mmCIF file with all atom_site columns, C-alpha atoms in Angstrom:
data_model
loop_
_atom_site.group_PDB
_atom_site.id
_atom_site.type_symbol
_atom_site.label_atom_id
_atom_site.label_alt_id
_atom_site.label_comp_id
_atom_site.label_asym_id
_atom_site.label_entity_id
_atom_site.label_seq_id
_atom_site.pdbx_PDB_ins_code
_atom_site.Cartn_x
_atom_site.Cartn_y
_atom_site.Cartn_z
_atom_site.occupancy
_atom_site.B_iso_or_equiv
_atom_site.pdbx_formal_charge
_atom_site.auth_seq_id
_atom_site.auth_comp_id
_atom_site.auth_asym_id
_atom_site.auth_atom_id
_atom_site.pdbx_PDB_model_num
ATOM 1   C CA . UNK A 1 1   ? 0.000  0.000  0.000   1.00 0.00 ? 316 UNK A CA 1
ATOM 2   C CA . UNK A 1 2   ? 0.974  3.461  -0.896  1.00 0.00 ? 317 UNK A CA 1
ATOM 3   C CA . UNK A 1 3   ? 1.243  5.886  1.412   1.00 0.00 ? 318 UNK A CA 1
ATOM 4   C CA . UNK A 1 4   ? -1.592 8.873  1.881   1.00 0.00 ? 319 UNK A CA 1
ATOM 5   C CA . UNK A 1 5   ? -1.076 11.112 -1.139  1.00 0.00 ? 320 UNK A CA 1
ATOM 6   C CA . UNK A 1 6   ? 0.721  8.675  -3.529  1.00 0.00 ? 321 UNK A CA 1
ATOM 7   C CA . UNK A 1 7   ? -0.610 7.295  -6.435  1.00 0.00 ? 322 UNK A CA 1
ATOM 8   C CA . UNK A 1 8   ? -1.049 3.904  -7.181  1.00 0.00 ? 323 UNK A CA 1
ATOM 9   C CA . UNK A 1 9   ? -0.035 4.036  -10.346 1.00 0.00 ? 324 UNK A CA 1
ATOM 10  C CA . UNK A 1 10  ? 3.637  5.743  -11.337 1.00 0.00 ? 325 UNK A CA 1
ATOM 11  C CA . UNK A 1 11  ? 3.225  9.047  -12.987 1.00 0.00 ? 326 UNK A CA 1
ATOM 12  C CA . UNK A 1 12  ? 4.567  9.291  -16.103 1.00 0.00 ? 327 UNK A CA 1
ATOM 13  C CA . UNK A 1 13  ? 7.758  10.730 -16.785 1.00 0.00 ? 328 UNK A CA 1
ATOM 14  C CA . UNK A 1 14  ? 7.643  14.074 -18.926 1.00 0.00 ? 329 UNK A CA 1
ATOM 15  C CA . UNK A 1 15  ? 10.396 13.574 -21.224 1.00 0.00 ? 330 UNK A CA 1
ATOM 16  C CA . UNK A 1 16  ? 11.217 17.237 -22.905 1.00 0.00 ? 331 UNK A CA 1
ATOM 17  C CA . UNK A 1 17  ? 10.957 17.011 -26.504 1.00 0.00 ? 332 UNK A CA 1
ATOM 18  C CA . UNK A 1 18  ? 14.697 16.543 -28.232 1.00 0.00 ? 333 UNK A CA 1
ATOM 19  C CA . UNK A 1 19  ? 15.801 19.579 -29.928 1.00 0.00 ? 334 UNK A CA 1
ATOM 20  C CA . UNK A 1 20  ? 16.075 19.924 -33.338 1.00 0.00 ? 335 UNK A CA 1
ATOM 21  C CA . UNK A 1 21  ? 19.508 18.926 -34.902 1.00 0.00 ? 336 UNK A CA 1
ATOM 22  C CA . UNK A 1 22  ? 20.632 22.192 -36.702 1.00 0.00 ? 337 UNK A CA 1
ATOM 23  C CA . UNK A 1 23  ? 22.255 21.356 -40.307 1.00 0.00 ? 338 UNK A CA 1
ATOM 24  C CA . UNK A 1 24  ? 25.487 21.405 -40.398 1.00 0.00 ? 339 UNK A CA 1
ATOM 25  C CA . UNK A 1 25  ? 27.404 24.769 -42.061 1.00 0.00 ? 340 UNK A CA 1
ATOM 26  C CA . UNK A 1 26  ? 29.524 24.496 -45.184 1.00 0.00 ? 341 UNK A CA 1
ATOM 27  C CA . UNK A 1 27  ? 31.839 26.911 -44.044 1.00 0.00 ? 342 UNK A CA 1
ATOM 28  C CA . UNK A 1 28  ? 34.409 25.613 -46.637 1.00 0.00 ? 343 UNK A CA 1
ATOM 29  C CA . UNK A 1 29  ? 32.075 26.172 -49.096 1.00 0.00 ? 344 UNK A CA 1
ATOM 30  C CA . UNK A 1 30  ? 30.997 29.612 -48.200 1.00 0.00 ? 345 UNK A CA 1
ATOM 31  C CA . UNK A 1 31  ? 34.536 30.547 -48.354 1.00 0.00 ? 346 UNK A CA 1
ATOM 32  C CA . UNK A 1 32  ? 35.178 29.451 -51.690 1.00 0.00 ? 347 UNK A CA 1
ATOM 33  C CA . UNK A 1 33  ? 32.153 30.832 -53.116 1.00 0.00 ? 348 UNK A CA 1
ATOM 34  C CA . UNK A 1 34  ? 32.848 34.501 -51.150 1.00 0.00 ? 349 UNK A CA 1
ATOM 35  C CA . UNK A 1 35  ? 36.122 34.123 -52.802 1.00 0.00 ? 350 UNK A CA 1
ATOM 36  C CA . UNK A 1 36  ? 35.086 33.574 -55.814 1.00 0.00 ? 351 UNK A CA 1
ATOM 37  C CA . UNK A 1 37  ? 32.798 36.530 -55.872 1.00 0.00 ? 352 UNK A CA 1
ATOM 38  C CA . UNK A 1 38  ? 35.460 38.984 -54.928 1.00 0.00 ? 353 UNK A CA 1
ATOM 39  C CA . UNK A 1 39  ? 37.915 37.585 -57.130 1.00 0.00 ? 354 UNK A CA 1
ATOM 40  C CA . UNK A 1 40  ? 35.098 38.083 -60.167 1.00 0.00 ? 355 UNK A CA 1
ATOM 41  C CA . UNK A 1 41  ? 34.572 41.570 -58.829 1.00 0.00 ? 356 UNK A CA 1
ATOM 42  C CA . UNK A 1 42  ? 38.183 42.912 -57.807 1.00 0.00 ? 357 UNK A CA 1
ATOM 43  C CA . UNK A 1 43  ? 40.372 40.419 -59.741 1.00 0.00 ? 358 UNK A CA 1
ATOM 44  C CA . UNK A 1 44  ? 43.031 38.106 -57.622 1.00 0.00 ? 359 UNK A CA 1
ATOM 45  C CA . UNK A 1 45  ? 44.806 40.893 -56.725 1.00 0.00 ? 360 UNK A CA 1
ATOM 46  C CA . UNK A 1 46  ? 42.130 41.799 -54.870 1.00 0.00 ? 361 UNK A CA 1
ATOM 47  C CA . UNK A 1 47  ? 41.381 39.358 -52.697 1.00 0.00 ? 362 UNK A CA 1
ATOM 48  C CA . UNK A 1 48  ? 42.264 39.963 -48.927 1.00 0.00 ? 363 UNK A CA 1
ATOM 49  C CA . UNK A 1 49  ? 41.559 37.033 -46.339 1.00 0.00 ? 364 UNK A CA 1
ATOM 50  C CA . UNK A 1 50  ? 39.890 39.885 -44.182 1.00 0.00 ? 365 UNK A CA 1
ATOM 51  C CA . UNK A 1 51  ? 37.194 40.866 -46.621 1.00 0.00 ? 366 UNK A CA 1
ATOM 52  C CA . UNK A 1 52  ? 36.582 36.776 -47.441 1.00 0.00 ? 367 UNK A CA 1
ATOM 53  C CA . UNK A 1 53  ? 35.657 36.216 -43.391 1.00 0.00 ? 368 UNK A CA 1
ATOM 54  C CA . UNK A 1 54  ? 33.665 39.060 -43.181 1.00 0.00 ? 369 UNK A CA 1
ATOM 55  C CA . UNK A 1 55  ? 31.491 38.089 -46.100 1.00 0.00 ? 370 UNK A CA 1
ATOM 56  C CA . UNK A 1 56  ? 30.860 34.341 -44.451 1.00 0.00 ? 371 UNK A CA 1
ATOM 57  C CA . UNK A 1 57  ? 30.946 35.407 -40.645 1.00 0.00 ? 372 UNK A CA 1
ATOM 58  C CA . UNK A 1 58  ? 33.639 33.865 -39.825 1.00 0.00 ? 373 UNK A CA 1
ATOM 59  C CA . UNK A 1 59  ? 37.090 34.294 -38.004 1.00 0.00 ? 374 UNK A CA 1
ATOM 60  C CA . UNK A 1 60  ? 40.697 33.562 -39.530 1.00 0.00 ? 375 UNK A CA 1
ATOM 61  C CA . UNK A 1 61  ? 41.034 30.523 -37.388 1.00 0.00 ? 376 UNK A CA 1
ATOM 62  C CA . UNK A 1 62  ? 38.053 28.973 -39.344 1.00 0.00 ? 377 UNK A CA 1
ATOM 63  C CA . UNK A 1 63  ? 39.405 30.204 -43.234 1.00 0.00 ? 378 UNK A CA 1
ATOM 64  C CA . UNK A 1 64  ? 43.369 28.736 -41.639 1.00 0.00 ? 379 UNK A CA 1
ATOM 65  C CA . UNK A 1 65  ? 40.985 25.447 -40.560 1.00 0.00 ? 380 UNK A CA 1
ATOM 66  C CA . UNK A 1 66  ? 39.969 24.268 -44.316 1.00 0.00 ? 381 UNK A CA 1
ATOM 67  C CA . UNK A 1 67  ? 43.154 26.415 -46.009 1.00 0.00 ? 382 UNK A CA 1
ATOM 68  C CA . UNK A 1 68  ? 46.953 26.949 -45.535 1.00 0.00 ? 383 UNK A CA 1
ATOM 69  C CA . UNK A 1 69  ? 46.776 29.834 -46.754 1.00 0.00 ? 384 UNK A CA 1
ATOM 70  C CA . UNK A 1 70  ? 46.007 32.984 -49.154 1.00 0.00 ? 385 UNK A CA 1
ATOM 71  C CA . UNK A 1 71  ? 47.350 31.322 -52.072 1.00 0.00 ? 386 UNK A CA 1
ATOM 72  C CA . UNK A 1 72  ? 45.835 27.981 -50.614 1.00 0.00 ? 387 UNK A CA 1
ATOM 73  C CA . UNK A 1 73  ? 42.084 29.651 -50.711 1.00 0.00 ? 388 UNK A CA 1
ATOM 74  C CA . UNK A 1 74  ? 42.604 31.259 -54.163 1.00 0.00 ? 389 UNK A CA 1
ATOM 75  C CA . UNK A 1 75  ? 43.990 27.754 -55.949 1.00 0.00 ? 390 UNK A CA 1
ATOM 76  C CA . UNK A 1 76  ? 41.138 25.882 -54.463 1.00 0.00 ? 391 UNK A CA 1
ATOM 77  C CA . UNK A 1 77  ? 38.397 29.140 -55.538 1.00 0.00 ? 392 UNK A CA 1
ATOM 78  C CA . UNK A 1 78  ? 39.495 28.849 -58.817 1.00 0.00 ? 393 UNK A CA 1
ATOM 79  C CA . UNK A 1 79  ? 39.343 25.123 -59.018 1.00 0.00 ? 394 UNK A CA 1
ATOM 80  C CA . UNK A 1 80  ? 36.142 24.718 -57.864 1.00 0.00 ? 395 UNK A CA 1
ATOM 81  C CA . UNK A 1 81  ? 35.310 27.640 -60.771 1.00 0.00 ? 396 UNK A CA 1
ATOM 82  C CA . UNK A 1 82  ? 36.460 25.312 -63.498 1.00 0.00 ? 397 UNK A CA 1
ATOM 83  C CA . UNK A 1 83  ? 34.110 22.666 -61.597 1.00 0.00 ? 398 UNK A CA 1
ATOM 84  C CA . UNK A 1 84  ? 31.459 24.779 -62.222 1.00 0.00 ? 399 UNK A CA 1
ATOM 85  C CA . UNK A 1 85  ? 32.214 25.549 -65.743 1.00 0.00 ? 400 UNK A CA 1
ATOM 86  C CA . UNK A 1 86  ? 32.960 22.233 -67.172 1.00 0.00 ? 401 UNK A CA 1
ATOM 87  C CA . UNK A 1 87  ? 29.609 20.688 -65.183 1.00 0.00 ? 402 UNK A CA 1
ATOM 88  C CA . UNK A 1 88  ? 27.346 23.407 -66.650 1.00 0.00 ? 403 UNK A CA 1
ATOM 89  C CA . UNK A 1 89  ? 28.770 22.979 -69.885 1.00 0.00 ? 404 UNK A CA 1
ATOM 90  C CA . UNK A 1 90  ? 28.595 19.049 -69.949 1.00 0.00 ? 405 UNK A CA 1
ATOM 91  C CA . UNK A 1 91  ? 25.363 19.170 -68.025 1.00 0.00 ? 406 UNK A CA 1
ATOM 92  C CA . UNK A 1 92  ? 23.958 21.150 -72.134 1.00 0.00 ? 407 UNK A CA 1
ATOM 93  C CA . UNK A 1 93  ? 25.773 18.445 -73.775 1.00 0.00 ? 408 UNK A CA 1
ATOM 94  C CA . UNK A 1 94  ? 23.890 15.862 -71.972 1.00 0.00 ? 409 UNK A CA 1
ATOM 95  C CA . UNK A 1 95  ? 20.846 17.052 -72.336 1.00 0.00 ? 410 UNK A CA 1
ATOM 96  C CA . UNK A 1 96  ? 21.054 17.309 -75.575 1.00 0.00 ? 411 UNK A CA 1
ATOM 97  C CA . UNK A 1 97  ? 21.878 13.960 -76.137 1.00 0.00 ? 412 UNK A CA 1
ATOM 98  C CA . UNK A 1 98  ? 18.799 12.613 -74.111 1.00 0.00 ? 413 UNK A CA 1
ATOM 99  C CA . UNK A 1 99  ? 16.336 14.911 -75.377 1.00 0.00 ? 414 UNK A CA 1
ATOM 100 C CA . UNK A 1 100 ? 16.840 15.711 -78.815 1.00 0.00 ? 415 UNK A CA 1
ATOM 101 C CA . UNK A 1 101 ? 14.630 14.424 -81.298 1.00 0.00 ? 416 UNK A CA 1
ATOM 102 C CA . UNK A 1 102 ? 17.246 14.481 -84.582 1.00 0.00 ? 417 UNK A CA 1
ATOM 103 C CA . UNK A 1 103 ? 19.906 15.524 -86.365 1.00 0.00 ? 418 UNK A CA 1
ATOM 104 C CA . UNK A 1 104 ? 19.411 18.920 -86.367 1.00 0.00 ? 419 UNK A CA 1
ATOM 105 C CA . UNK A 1 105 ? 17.465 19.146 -82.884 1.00 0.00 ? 420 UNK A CA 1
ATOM 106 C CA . UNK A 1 106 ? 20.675 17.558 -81.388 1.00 0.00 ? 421 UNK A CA 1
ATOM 107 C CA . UNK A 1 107 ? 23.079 20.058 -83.566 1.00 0.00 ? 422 UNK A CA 1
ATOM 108 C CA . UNK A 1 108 ? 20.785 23.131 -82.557 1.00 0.00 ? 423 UNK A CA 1
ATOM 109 C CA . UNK A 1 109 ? 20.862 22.576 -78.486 1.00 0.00 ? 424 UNK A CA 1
ATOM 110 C CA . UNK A 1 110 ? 24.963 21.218 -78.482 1.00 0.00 ? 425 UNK A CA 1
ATOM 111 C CA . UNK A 1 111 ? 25.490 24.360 -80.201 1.00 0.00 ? 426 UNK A CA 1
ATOM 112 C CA . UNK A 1 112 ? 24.476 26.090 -76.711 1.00 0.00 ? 427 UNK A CA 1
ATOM 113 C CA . UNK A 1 113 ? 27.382 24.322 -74.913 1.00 0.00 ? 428 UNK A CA 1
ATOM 114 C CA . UNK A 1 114 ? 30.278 25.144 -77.348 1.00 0.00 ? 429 UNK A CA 1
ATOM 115 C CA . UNK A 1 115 ? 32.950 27.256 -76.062 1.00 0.00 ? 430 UNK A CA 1
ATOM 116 C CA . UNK A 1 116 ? 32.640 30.843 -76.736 1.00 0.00 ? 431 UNK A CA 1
ATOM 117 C CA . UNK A 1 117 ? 35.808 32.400 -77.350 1.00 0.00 ? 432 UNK A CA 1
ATOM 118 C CA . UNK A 1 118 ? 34.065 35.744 -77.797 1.00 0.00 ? 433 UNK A CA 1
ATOM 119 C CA . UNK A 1 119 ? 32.726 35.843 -74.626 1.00 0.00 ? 434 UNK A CA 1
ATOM 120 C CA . UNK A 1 120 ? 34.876 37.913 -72.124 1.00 0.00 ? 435 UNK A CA 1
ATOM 121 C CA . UNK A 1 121 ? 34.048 36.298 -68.901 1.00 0.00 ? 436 UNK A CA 1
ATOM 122 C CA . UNK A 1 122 ? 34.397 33.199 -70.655 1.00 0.00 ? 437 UNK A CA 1
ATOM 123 C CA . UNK A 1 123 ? 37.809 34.005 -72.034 1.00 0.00 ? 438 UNK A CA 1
ATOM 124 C CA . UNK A 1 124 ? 39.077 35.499 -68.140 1.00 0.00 ? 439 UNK A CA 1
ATOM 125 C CA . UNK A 1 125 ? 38.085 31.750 -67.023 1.00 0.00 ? 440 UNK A CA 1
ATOM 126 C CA . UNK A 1 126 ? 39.872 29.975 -69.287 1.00 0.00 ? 441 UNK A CA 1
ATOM 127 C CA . UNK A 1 127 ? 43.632 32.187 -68.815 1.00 0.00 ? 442 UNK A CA 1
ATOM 128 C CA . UNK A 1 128 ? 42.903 31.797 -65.118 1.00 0.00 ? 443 UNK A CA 1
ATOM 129 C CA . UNK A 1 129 ? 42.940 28.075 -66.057 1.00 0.00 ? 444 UNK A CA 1
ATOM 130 C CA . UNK A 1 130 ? 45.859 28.472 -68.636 1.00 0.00 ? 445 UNK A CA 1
ATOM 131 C CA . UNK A 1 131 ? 47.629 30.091 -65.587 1.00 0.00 ? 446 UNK A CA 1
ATOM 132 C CA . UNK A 1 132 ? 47.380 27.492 -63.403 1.00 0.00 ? 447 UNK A CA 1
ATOM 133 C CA . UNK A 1 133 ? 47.986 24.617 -65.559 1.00 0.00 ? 448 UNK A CA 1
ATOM 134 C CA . UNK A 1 134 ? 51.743 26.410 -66.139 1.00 0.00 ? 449 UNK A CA 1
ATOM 135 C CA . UNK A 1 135 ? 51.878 27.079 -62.293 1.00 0.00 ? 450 UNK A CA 1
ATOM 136 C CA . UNK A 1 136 ? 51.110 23.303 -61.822 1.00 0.00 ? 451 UNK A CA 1
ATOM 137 C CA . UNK A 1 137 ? 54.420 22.154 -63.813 1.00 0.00 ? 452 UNK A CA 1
ATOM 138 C CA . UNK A 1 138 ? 56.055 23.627 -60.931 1.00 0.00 ? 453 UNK A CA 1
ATOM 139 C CA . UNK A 1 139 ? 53.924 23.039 -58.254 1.00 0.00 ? 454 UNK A CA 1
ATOM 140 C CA . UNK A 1 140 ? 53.315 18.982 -57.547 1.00 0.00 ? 455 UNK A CA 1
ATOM 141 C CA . UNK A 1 141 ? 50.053 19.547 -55.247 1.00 0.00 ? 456 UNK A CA 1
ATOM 142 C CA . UNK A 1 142 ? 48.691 21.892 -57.601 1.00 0.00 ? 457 UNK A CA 1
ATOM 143 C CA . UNK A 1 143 ? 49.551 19.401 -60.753 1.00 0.00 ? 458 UNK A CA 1
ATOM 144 C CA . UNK A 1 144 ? 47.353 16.945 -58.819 1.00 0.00 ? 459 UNK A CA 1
ATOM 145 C CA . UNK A 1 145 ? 44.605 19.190 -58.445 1.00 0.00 ? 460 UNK A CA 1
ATOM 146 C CA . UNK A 1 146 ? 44.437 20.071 -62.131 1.00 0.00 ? 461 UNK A CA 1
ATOM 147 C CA . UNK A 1 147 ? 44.838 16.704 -63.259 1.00 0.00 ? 462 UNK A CA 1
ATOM 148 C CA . UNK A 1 148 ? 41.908 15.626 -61.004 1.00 0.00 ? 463 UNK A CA 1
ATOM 149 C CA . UNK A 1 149 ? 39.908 18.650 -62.397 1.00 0.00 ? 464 UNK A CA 1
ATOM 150 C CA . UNK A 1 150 ? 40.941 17.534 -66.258 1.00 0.00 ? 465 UNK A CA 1
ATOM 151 C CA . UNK A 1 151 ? 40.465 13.511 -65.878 1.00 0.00 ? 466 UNK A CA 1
ATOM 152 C CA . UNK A 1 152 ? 36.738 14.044 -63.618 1.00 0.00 ? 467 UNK A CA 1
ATOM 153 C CA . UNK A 1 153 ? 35.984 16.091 -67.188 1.00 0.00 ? 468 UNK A CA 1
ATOM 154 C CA . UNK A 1 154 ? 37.059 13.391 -69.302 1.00 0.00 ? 469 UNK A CA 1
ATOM 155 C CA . UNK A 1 155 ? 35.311 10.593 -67.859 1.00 0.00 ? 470 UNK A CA 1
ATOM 156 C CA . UNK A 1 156 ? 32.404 13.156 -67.551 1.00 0.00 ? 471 UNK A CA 1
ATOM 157 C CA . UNK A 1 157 ? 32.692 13.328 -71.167 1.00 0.00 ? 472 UNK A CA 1
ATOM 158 C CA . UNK A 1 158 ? 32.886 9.881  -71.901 1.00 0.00 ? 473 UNK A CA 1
ATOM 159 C CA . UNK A 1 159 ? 30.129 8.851  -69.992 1.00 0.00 ? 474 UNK A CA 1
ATOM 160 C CA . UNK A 1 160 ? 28.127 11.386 -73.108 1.00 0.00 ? 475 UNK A CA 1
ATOM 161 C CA . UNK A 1 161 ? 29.785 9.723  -75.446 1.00 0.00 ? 476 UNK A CA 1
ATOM 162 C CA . UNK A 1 162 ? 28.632 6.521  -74.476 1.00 0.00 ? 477 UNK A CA 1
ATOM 163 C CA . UNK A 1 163 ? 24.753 7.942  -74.275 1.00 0.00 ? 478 UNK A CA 1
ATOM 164 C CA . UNK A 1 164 ? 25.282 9.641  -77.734 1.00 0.00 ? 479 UNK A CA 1
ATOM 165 C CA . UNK A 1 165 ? 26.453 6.007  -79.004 1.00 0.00 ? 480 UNK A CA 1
ATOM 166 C CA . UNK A 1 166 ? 23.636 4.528  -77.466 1.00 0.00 ? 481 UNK A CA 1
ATOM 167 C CA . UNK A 1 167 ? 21.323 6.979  -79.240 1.00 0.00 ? 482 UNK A CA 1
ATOM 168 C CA . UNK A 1 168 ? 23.116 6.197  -82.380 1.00 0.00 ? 483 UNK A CA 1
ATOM 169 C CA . UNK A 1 169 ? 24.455 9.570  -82.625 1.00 0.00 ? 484 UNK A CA 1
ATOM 170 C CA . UNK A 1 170 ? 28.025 8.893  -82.534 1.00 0.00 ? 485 UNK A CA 1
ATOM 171 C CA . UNK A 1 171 ? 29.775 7.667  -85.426 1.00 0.00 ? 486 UNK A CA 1
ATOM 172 C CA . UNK A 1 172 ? 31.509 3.677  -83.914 1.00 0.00 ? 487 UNK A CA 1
ATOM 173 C CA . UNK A 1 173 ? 35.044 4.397  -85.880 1.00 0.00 ? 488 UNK A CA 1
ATOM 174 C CA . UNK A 1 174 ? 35.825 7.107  -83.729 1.00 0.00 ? 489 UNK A CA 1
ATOM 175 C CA . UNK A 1 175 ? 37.057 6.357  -79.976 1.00 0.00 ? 490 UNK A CA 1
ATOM 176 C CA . UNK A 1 176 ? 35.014 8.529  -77.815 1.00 0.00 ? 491 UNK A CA 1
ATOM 177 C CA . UNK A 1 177 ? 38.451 9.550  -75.284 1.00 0.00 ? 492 UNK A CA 1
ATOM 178 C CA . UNK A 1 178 ? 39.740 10.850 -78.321 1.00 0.00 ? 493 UNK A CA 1
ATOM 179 C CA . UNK A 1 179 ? 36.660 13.020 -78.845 1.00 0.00 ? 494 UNK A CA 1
ATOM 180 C CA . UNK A 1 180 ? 36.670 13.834 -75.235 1.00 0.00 ? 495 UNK A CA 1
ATOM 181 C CA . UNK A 1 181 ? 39.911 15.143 -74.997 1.00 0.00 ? 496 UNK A CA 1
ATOM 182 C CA . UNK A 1 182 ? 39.719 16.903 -78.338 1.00 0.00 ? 497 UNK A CA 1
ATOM 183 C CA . UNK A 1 183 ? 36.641 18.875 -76.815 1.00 0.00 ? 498 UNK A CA 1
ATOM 184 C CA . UNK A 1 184 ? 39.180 20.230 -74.022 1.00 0.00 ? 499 UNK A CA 1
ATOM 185 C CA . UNK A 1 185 ? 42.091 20.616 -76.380 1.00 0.00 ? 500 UNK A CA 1
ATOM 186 C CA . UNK A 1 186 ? 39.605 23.318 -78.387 1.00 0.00 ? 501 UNK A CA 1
ATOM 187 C CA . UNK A 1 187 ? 38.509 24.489 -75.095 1.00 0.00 ? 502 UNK A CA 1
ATOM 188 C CA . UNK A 1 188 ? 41.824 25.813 -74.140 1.00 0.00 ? 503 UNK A CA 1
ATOM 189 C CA . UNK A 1 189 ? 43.458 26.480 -77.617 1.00 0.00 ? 504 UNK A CA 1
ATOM 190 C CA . UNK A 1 190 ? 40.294 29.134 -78.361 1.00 0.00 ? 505 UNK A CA 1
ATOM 191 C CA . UNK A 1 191 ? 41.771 31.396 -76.385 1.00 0.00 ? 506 UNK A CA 1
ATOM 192 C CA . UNK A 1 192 ? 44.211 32.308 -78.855 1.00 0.00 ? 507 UNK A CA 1
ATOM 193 C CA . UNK A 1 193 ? 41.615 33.630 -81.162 1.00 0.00 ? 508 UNK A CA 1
ATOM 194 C CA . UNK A 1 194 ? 41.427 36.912 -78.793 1.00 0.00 ? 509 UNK A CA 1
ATOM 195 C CA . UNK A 1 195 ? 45.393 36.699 -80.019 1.00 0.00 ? 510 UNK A CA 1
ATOM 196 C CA . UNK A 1 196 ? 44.482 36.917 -83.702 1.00 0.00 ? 511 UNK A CA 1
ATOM 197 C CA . UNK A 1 197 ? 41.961 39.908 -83.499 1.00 0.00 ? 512 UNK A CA 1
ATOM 198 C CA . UNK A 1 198 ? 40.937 40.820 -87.119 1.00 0.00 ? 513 UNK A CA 1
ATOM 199 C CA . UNK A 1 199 ? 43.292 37.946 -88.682 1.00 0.00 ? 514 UNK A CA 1
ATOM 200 C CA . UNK A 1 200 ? 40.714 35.950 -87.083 1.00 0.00 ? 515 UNK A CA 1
ATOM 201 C CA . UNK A 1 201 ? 37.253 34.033 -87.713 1.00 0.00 ? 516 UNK A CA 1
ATOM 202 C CA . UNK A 1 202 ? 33.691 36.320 -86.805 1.00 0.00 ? 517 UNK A CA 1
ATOM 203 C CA . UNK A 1 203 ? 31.692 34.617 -84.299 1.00 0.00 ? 518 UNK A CA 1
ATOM 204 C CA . UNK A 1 204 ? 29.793 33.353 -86.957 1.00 0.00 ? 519 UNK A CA 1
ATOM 205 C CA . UNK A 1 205 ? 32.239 31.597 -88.850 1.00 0.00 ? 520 UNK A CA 1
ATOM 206 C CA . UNK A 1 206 ? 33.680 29.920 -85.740 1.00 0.00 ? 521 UNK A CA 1
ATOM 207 C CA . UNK A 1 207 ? 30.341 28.501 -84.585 1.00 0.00 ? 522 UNK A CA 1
ATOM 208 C CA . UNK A 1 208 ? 29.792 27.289 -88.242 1.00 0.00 ? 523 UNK A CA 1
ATOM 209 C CA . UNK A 1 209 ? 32.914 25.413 -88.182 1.00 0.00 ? 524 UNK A CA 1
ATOM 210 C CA . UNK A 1 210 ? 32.286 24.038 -84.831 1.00 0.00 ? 525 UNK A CA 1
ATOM 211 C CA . UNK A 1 211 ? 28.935 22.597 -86.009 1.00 0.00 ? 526 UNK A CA 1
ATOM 212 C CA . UNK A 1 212 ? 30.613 20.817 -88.869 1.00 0.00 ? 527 UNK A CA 1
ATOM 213 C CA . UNK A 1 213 ? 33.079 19.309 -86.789 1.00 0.00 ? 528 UNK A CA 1
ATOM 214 C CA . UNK A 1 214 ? 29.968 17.476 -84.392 1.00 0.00 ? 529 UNK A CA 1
ATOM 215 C CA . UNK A 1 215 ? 28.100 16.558 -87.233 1.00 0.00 ? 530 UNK A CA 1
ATOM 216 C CA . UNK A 1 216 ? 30.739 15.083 -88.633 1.00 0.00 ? 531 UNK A CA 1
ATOM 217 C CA . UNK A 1 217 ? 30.865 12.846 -85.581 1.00 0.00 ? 532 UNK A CA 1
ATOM 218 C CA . UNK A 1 218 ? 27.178 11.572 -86.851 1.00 0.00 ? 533 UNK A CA 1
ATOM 219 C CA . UNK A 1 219 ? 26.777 8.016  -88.699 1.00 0.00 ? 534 UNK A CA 1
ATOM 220 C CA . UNK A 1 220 ? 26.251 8.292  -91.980 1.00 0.00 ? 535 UNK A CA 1
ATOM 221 C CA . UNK A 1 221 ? 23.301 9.382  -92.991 1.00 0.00 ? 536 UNK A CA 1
#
């Protein structure tokens, strides 16, 4: 028996409700992306580890945490631009593959992912990237970087290939890593167009050419 004021049965336990579990914060990633915005704005030269922090909300220690340093931050920024550049690009290419409905559907919507060596953000990307592939034959982390960045694009590439040969879009006597690196190889080398100024092909003629050269990687029609 219970004594005088006790209940026979136990009361129940309140248990307080478990808080909620707050995502986690990318701060890496919101310093490479702050980065990357000042750099587009000011230039590298620009870029001061200060004005990076105070853009993500975060102290020194944290930016020193993920990077080594200033040079560390910009290398990785920049890397993570080319990322960006080659997966929106492919991403078009793709598309186009599994969506177009012919010959001249698939022509009209690859034409959208060609490089554009008229474009002058484009053409800032691309001798950042020139840049760095030089620094890399002197630098053996940053030659592992690029190479990382430049064989994730070719098997990127390749794995398009193989959809456009499973479409039947892709001509079967020509090996698809050979196509994949020729679509970086034209990537880089149109930067010396801005080199030829009026000795040069019009934006019209380039793209022309360009669209001969994919559909002659068609079968036979």
């Amino acid at each position: 028996m219970g004594s005088e004021g006790e209940s026979s049965d136990a009361d129940p336990v309140a248990v307080p409700p478990r808080p909620e579990r707050r995502p986690r914060r990318d701060s890496r990633g919101e310093l490479l992306d702050a980065a990357l915005e000042i750099i587009l704005e000011r230039g590298i030269d620009g870029l001061r580890i200060e004005d990076v922090c105070e853009r993500v909300g975060v102290t020194k220690g944290s930016l020193y945490w993920h990077f080594n340093d200033r040079d560390g931050l910009i290398r990785e920024a920049l890397l993570e631009q080319l990322y960006r550049m080659a997966d929106e690009r492919l991403d078009t290419v793709s598309t186009a593959i599994d969506s177009g409905s012919g010959r001249d559907d698939y022509l009209m919507r690859v034409a959208g992912a060609f490089v554009d060596p008229f474009d002058a953000a484009e053409v800032e990307a691309r001798w950042q990237r020139l840049e760095m592939i030089t620094a890399s034959r002197r630098d053996p982390g940053l030659w592992a970087l690029m190479s990382d960045v430049q064989r994730r694009h070719q098997r990127y590439l390749l794995e398009i290939m193989d959809s456009a040969a499973t479409n039947g879009i892709l001509r079967p006597d020509v090996d698809p890593k050979a196509i994949a690196a020729a679509v970086s190889v034209i990537s880089i080398g149109s930067n010396l167009l801005s080199l030829l100024g009026d000795d040069g092909p019009s934006p019209e003629a380039w793209t022309s050419f360009l669209l001969l050269m994919v559909e002659m990687l068609f079968p036979p029609a």
